[in-house]
CSV table of C-alpha atoms and ligand atoms in Angstrom, one decimal:
chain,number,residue,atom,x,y,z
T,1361,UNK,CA,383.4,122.9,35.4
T,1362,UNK,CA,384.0,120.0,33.2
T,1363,UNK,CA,387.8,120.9,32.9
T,1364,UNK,CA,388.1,121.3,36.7
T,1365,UNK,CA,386.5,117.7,37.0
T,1366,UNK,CA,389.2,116.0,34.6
T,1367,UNK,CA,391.7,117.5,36.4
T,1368,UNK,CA,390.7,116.9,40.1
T,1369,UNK,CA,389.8,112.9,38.2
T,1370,UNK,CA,393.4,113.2,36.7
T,1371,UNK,CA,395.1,114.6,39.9
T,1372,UNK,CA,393.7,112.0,41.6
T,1373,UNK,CA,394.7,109.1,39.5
T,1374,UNK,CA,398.0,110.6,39.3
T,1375,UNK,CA,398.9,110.0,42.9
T,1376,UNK,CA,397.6,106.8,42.9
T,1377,UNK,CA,400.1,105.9,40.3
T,1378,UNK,CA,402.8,106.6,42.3
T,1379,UNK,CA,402.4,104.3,44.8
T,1380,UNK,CA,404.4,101.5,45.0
T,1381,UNK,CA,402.2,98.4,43.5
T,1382,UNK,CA,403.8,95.4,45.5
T,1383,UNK,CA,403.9,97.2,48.8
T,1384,UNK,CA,400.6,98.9,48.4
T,1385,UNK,CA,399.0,95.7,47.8
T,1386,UNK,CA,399.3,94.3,51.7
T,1387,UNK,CA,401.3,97.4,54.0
T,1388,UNK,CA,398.2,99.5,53.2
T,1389,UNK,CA,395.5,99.2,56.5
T,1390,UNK,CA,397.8,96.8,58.1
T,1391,UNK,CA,399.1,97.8,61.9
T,1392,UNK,CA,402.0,99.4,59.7
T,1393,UNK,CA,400.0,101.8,57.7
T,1394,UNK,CA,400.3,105.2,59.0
T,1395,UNK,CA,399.2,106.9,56.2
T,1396,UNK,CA,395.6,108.1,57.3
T,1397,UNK,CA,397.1,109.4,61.0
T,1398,UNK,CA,396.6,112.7,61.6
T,1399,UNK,CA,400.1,113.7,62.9
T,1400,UNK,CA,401.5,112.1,58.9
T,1401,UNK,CA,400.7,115.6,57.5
T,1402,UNK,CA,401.8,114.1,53.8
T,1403,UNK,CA,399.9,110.6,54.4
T,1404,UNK,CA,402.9,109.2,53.5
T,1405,UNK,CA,403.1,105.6,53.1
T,1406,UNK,CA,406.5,104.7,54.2
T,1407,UNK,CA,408.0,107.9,55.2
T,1408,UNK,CA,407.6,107.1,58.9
T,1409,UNK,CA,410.4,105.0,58.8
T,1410,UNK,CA,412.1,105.3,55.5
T,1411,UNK,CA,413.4,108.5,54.0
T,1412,UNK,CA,414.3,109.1,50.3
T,1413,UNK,CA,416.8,111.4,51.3
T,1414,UNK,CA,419.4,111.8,54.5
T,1415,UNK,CA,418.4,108.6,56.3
T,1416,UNK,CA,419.6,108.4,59.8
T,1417,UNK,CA,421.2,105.0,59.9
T,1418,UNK,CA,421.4,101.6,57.6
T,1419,UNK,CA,419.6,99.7,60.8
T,1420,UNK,CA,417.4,98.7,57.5
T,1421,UNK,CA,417.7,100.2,53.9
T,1422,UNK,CA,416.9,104.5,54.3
T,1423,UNK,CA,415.9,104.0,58.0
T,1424,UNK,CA,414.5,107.3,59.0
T,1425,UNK,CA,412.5,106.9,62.5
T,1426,UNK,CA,414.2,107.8,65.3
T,1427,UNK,CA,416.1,104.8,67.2
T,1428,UNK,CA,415.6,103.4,70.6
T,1429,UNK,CA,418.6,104.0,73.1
T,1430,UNK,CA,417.4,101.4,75.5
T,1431,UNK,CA,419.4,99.4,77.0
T,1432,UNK,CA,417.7,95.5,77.2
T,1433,UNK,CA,417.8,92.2,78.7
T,1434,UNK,CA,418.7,89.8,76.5
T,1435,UNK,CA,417.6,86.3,76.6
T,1436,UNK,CA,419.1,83.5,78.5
T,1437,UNK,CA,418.2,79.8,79.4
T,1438,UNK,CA,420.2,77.1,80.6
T,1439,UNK,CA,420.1,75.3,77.1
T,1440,UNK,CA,420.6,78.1,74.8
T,1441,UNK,CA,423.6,77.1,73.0
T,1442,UNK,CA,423.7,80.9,71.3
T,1443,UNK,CA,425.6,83.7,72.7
T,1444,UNK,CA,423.2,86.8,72.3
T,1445,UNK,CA,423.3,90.0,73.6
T,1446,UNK,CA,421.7,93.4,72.7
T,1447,UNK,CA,419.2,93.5,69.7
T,1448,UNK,CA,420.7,95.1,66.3
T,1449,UNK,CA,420.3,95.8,63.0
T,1450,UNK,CA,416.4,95.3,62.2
T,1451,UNK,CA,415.5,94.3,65.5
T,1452,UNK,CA,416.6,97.1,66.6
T,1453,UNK,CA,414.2,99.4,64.0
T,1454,UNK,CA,411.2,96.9,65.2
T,1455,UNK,CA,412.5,97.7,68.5
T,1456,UNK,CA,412.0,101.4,68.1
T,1457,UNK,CA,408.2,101.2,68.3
T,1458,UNK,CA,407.4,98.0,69.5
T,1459,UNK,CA,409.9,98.2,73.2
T,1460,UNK,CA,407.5,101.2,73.7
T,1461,UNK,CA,410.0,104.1,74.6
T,1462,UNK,CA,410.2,106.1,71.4
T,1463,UNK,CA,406.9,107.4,69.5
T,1464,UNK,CA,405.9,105.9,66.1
T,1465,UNK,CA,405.5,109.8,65.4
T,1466,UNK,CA,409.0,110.4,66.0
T,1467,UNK,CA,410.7,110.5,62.9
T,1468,UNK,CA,412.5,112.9,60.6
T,1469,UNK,CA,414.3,114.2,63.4
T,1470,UNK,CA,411.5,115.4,65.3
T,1471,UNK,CA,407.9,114.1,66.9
T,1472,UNK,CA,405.3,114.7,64.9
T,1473,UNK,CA,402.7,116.3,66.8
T,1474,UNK,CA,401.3,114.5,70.5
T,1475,UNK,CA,403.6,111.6,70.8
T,1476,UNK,CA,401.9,108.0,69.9
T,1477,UNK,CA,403.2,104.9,71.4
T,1478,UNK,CA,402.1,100.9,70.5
T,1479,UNK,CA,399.8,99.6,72.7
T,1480,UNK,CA,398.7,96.4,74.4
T,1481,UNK,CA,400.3,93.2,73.1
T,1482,UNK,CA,402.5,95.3,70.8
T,1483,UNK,CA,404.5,96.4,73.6
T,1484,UNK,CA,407.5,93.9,73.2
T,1485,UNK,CA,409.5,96.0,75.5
T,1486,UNK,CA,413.0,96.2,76.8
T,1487,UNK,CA,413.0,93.0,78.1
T,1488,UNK,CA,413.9,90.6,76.5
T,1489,UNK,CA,414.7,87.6,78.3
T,1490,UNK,CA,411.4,86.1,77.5
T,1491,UNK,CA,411.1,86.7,74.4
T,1492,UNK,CA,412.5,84.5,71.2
T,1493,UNK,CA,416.3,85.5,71.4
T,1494,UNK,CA,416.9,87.9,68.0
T,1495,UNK,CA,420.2,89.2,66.9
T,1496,UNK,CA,422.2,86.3,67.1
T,1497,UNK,CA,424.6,85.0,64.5
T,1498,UNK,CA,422.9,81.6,63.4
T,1499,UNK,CA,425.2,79.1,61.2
T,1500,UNK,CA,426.5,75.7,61.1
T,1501,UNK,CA,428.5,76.3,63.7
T,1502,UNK,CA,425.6,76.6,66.0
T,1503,UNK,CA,423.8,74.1,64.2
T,1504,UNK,CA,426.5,71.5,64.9
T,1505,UNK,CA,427.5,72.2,68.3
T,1506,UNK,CA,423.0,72.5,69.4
T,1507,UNK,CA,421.9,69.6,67.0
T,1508,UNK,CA,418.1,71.0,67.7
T,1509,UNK,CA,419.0,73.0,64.9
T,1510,UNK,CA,418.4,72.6,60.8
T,1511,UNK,CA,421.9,74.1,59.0
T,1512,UNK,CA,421.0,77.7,57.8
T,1513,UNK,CA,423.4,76.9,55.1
T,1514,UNK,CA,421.5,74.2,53.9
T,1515,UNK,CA,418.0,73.7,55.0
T,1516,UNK,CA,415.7,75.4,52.1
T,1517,UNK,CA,412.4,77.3,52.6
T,1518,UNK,CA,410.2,75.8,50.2
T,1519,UNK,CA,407.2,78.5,50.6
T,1520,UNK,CA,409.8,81.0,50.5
T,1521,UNK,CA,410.8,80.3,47.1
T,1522,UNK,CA,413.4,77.7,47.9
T,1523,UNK,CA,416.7,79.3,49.3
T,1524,UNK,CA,418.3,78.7,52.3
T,1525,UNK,CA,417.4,79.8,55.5
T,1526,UNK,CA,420.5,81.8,55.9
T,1527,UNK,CA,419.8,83.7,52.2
T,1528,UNK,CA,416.1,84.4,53.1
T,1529,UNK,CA,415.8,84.4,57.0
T,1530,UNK,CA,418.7,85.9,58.0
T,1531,UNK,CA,419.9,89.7,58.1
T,1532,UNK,CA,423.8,89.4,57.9
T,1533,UNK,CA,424.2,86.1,59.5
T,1534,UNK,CA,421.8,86.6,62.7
T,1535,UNK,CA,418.2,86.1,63.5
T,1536,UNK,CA,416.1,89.2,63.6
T,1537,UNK,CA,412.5,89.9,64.0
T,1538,UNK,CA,412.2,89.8,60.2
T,1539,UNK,CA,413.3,85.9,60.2
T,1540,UNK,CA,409.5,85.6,61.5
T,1541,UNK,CA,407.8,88.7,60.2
T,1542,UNK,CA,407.8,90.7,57.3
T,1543,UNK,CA,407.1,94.2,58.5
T,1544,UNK,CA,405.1,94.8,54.9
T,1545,UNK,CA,403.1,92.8,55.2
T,1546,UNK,CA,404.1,91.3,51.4
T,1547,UNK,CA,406.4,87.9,52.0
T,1548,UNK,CA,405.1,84.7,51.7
T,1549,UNK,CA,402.0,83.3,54.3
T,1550,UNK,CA,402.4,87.4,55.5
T,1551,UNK,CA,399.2,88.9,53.4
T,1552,UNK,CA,397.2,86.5,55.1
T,1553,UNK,CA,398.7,86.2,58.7
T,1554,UNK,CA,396.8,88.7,61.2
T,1555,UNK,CA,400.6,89.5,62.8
T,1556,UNK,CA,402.6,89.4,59.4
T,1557,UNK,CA,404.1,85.8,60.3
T,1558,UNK,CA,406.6,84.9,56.6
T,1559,UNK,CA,405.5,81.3,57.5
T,1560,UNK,CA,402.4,79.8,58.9
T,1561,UNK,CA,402.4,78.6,62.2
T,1562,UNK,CA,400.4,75.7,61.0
T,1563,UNK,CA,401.5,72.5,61.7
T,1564,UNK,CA,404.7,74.5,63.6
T,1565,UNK,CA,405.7,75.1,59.9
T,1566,UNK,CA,407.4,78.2,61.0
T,1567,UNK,CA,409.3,76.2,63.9
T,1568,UNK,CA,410.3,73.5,61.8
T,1569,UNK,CA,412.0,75.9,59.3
T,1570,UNK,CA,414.7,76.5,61.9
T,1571,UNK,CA,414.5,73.8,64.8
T,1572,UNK,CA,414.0,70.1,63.8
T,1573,UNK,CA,412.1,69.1,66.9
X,40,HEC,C1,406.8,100.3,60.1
X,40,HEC,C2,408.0,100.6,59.4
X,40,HEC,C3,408.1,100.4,57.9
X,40,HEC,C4,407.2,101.0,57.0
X,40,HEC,C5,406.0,101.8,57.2
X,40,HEC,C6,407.8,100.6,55.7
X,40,HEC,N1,408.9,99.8,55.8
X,40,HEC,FE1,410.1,99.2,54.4
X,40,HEC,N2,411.3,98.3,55.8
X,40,HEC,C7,411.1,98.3,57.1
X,40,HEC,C8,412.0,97.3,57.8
X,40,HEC,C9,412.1,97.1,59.2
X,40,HEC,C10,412.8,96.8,56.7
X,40,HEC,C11,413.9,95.7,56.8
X,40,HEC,C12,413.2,94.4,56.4
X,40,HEC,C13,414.1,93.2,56.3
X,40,HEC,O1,415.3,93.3,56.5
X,40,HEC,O2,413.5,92.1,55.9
X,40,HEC,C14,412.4,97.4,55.5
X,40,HEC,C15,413.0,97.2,54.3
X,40,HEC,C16,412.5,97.8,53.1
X,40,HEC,C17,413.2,97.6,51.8
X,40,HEC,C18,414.5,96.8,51.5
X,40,HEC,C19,414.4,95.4,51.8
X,40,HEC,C20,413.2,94.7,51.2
X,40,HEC,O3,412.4,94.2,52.0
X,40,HEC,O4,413.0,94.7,50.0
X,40,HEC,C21,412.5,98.3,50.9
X,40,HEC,C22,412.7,98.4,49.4
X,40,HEC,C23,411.4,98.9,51.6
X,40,HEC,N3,411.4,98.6,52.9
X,40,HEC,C24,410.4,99.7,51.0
X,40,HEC,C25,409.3,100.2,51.7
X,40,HEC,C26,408.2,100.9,51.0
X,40,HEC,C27,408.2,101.2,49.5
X,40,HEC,C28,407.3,101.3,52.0
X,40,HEC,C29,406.0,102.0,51.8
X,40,HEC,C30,405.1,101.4,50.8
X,40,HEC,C31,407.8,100.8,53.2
X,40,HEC,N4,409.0,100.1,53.0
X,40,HEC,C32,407.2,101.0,54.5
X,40,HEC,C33,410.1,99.0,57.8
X,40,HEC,C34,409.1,99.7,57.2
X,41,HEC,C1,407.0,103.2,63.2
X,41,HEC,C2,406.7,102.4,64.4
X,41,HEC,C3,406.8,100.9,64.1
X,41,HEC,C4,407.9,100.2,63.6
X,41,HEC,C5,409.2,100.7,63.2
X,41,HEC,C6,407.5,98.8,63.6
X,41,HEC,N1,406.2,98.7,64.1
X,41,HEC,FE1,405.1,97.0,64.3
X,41,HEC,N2,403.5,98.0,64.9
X,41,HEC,C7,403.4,99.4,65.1
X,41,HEC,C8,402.1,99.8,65.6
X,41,HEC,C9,401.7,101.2,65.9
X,41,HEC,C10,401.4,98.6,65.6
X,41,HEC,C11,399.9,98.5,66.0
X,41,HEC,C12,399.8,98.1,67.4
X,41,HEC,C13,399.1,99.0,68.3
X,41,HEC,O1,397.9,98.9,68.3
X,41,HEC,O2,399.6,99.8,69.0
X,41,HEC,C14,402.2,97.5,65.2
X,41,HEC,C15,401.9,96.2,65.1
X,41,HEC,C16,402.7,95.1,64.8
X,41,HEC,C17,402.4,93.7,64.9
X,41,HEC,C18,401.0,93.2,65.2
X,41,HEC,C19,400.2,93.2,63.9
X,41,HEC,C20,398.8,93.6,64.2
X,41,HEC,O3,398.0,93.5,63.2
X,41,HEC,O4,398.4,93.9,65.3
X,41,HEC,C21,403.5,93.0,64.6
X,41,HEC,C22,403.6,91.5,64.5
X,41,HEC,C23,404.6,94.0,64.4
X,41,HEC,N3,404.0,95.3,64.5
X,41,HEC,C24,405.8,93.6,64.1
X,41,HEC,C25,406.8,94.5,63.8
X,41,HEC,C26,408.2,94.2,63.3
X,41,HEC,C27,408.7,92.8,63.3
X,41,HEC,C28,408.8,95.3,63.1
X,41,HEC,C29,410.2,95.4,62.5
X,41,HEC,C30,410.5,94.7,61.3
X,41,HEC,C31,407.9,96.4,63.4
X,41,HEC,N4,406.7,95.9,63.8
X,41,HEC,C32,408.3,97.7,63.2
X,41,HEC,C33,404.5,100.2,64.9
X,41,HEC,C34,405.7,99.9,64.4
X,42,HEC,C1,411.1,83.0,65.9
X,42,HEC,C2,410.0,83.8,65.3
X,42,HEC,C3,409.8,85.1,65.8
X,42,HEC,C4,410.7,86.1,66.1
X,42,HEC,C5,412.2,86.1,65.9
X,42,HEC,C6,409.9,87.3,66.5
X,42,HEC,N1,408.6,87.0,66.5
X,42,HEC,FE1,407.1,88.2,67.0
X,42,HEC,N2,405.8,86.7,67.0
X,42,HEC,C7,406.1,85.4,66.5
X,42,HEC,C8,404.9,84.6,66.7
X,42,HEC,C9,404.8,83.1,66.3
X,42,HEC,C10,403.9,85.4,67.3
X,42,HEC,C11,402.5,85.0,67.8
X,42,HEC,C12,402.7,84.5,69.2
X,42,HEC,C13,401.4,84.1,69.8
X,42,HEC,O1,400.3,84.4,69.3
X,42,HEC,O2,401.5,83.6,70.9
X,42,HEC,C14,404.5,86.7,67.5
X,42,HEC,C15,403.9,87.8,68.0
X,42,HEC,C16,404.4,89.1,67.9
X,42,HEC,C17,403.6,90.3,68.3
X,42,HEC,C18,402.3,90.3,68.9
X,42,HEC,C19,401.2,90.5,67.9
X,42,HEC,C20,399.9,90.6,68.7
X,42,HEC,O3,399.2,91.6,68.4
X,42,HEC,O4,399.6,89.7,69.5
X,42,HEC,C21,404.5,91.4,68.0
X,42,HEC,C22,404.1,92.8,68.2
X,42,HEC,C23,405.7,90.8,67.6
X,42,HEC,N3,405.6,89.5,67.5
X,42,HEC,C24,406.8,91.6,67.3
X,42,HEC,C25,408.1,91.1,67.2
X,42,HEC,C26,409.3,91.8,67.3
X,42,HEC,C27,409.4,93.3,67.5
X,42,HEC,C28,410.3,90.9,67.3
X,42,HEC,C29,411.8,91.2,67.5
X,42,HEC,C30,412.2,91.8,68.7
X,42,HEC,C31,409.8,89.6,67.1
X,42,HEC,N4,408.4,89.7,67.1
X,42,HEC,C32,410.5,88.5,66.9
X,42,HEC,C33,407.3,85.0,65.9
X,42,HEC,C34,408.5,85.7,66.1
X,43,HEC,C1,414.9,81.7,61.6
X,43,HEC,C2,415.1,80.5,62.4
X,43,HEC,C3,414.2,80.2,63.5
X,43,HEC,C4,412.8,80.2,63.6
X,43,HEC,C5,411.9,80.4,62.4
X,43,HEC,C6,412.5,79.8,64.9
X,43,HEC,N1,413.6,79.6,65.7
X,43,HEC,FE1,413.6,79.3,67.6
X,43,HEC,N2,415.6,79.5,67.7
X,43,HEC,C7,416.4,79.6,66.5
X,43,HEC,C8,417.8,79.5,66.9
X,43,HEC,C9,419.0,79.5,66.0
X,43,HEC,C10,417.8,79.4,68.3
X,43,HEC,C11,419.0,79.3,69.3
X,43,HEC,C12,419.1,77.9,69.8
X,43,HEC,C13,420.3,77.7,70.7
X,43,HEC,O1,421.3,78.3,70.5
X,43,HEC,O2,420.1,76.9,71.7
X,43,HEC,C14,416.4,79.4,68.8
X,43,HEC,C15,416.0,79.4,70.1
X,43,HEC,C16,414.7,79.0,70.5
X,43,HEC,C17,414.3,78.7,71.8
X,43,HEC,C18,415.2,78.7,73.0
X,43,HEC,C19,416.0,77.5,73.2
X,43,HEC,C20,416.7,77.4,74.5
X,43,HEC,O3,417.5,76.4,74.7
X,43,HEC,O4,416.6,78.3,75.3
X,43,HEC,C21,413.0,78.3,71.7
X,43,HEC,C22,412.2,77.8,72.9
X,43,HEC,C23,412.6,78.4,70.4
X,43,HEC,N3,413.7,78.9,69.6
X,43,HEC,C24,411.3,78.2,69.9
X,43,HEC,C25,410.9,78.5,68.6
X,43,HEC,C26,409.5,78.4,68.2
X,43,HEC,C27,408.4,77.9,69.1
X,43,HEC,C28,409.4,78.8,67.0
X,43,HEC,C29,408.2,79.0,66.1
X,43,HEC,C30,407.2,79.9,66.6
X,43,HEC,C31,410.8,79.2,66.6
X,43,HEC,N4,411.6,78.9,67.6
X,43,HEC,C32,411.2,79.6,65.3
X,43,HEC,C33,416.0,79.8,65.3
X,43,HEC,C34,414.7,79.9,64.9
């Protein structure tokens, strides 16, 4: 008995060793943690969207959950200075939950068990006309020509750990969802923020970052 008892103990501290210690520390029982779900048959922590092995696309590192095919409205406005069109690159792999057509249980190449959606105000859905415009290329360019905006290539995020908002914000140039929120739940004001925001809204701290009105 005793032997069976230090190894179910050992078993059991075993997997908890392989975790992943910054990640655990904030993804697990956020919105994102799907490890207790009963359609993640290996209670995987990050399996439902990345793979070690065969991932599907680069939308973000080892993306492995299936991908939205939707076609969306972009946002407009008669004083956008931005050209943007359809959402990309990590907006799109937020997209693929949160515009509410594909199942967070579809992954891996298949659904896993009774399709699961995100519900209520999660549903960002497929349009996006009223919604802040993502997947747009943001540099001085823009700044210059908009002169609402701070210069990506210079402005510095102090609570960030003080690079520029082009080296910490942006994914290859453009705004994504991930210029706001940190989908782990790890970055910055995140642990604490109720919808993962990088920056508290405080004071329009996370406004001000970008825009300098
Ligand atoms: C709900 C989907 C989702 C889950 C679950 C998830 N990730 Fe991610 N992960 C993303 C997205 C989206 C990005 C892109 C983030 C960015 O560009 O800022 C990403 C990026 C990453 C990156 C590369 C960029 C970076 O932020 O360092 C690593 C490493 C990573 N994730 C590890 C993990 C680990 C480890 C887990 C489990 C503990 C996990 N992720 C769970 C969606 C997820
Ligand atoms: C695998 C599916 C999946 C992906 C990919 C995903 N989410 Fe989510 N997200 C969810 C679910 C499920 C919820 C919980 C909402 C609900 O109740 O339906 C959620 C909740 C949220 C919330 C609200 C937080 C809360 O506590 O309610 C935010 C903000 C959010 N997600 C942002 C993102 C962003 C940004 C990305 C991309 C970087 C992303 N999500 C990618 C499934 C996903
Ligand atoms: C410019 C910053 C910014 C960008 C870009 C952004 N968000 Fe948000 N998001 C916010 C803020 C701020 C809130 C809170 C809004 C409020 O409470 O009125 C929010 C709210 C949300 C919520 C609702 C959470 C809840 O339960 O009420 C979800 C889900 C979400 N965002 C997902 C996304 C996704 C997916 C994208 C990309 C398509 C995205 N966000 C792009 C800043 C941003
Ligand atoms: C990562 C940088 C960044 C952050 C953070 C950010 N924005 Fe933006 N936002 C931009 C850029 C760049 C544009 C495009 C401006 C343009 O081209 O006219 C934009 C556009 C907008 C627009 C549309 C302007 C128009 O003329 O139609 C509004 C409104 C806006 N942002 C409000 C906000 C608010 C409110 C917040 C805080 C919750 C916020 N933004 C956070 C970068 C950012």
């Amino acid at each position: 008995m005793k032997t069976l008892r230090m190894l179910v103990i050992g078993m059991v501290l075993a997997a908890a060793m392989q975790l992943a210690p910054a990640a655990r520390a904030t993804i697990v029982g956020s919105a994102h943690d799907f490890s207790t779900n009963s359609w993640n048959t290996r209670q995987s922590l990050c399996s439902v969207c990345h793979t070690i092995h065969g991932a599907t696309a680069q939308l973000v590192p080892l993306w492995i959950h299936e991908t939205t095919h939707s076609t969306f409205t972009p946002y407009t406005s008669s004083t956008l200075t931005a050209t943007v069109g359809q959402p990309d690159g990590a907006a799109l792999a937020c997209l693929s939950c949160h515009d509410g057509t594909v199942a967070i249980n579809s992954y891996g190449g298949k659904t896993n068990g009774t399709p699961a959606f995100v519900t209520g105000n999660a549903v960002i859905g497929t349009d996006l006309s009223k919604t802040h415009p993502v997947s747009f290329t943001f540099d001085s360019t823009l700044a210059a020509a908009d002169t609402g905006l701070n210069d990506p290539a210079v402005k510095t995020v102090p609570s960030l750990g003080g690079k520029t908002i082009a080296q910490t914000l942006l994914r290859n140039g453009k705004v994504q969802c991930v210029s706001c929120h940190d989908p782990h739940k790890t970055i910055g004001y995140a642990p604490s923020s109720g919808i993962m925001l990088k920056i508290t809204t405080a004071n329009g701290a996370l406004c001000l970052t970008c825009h300098n009105k």
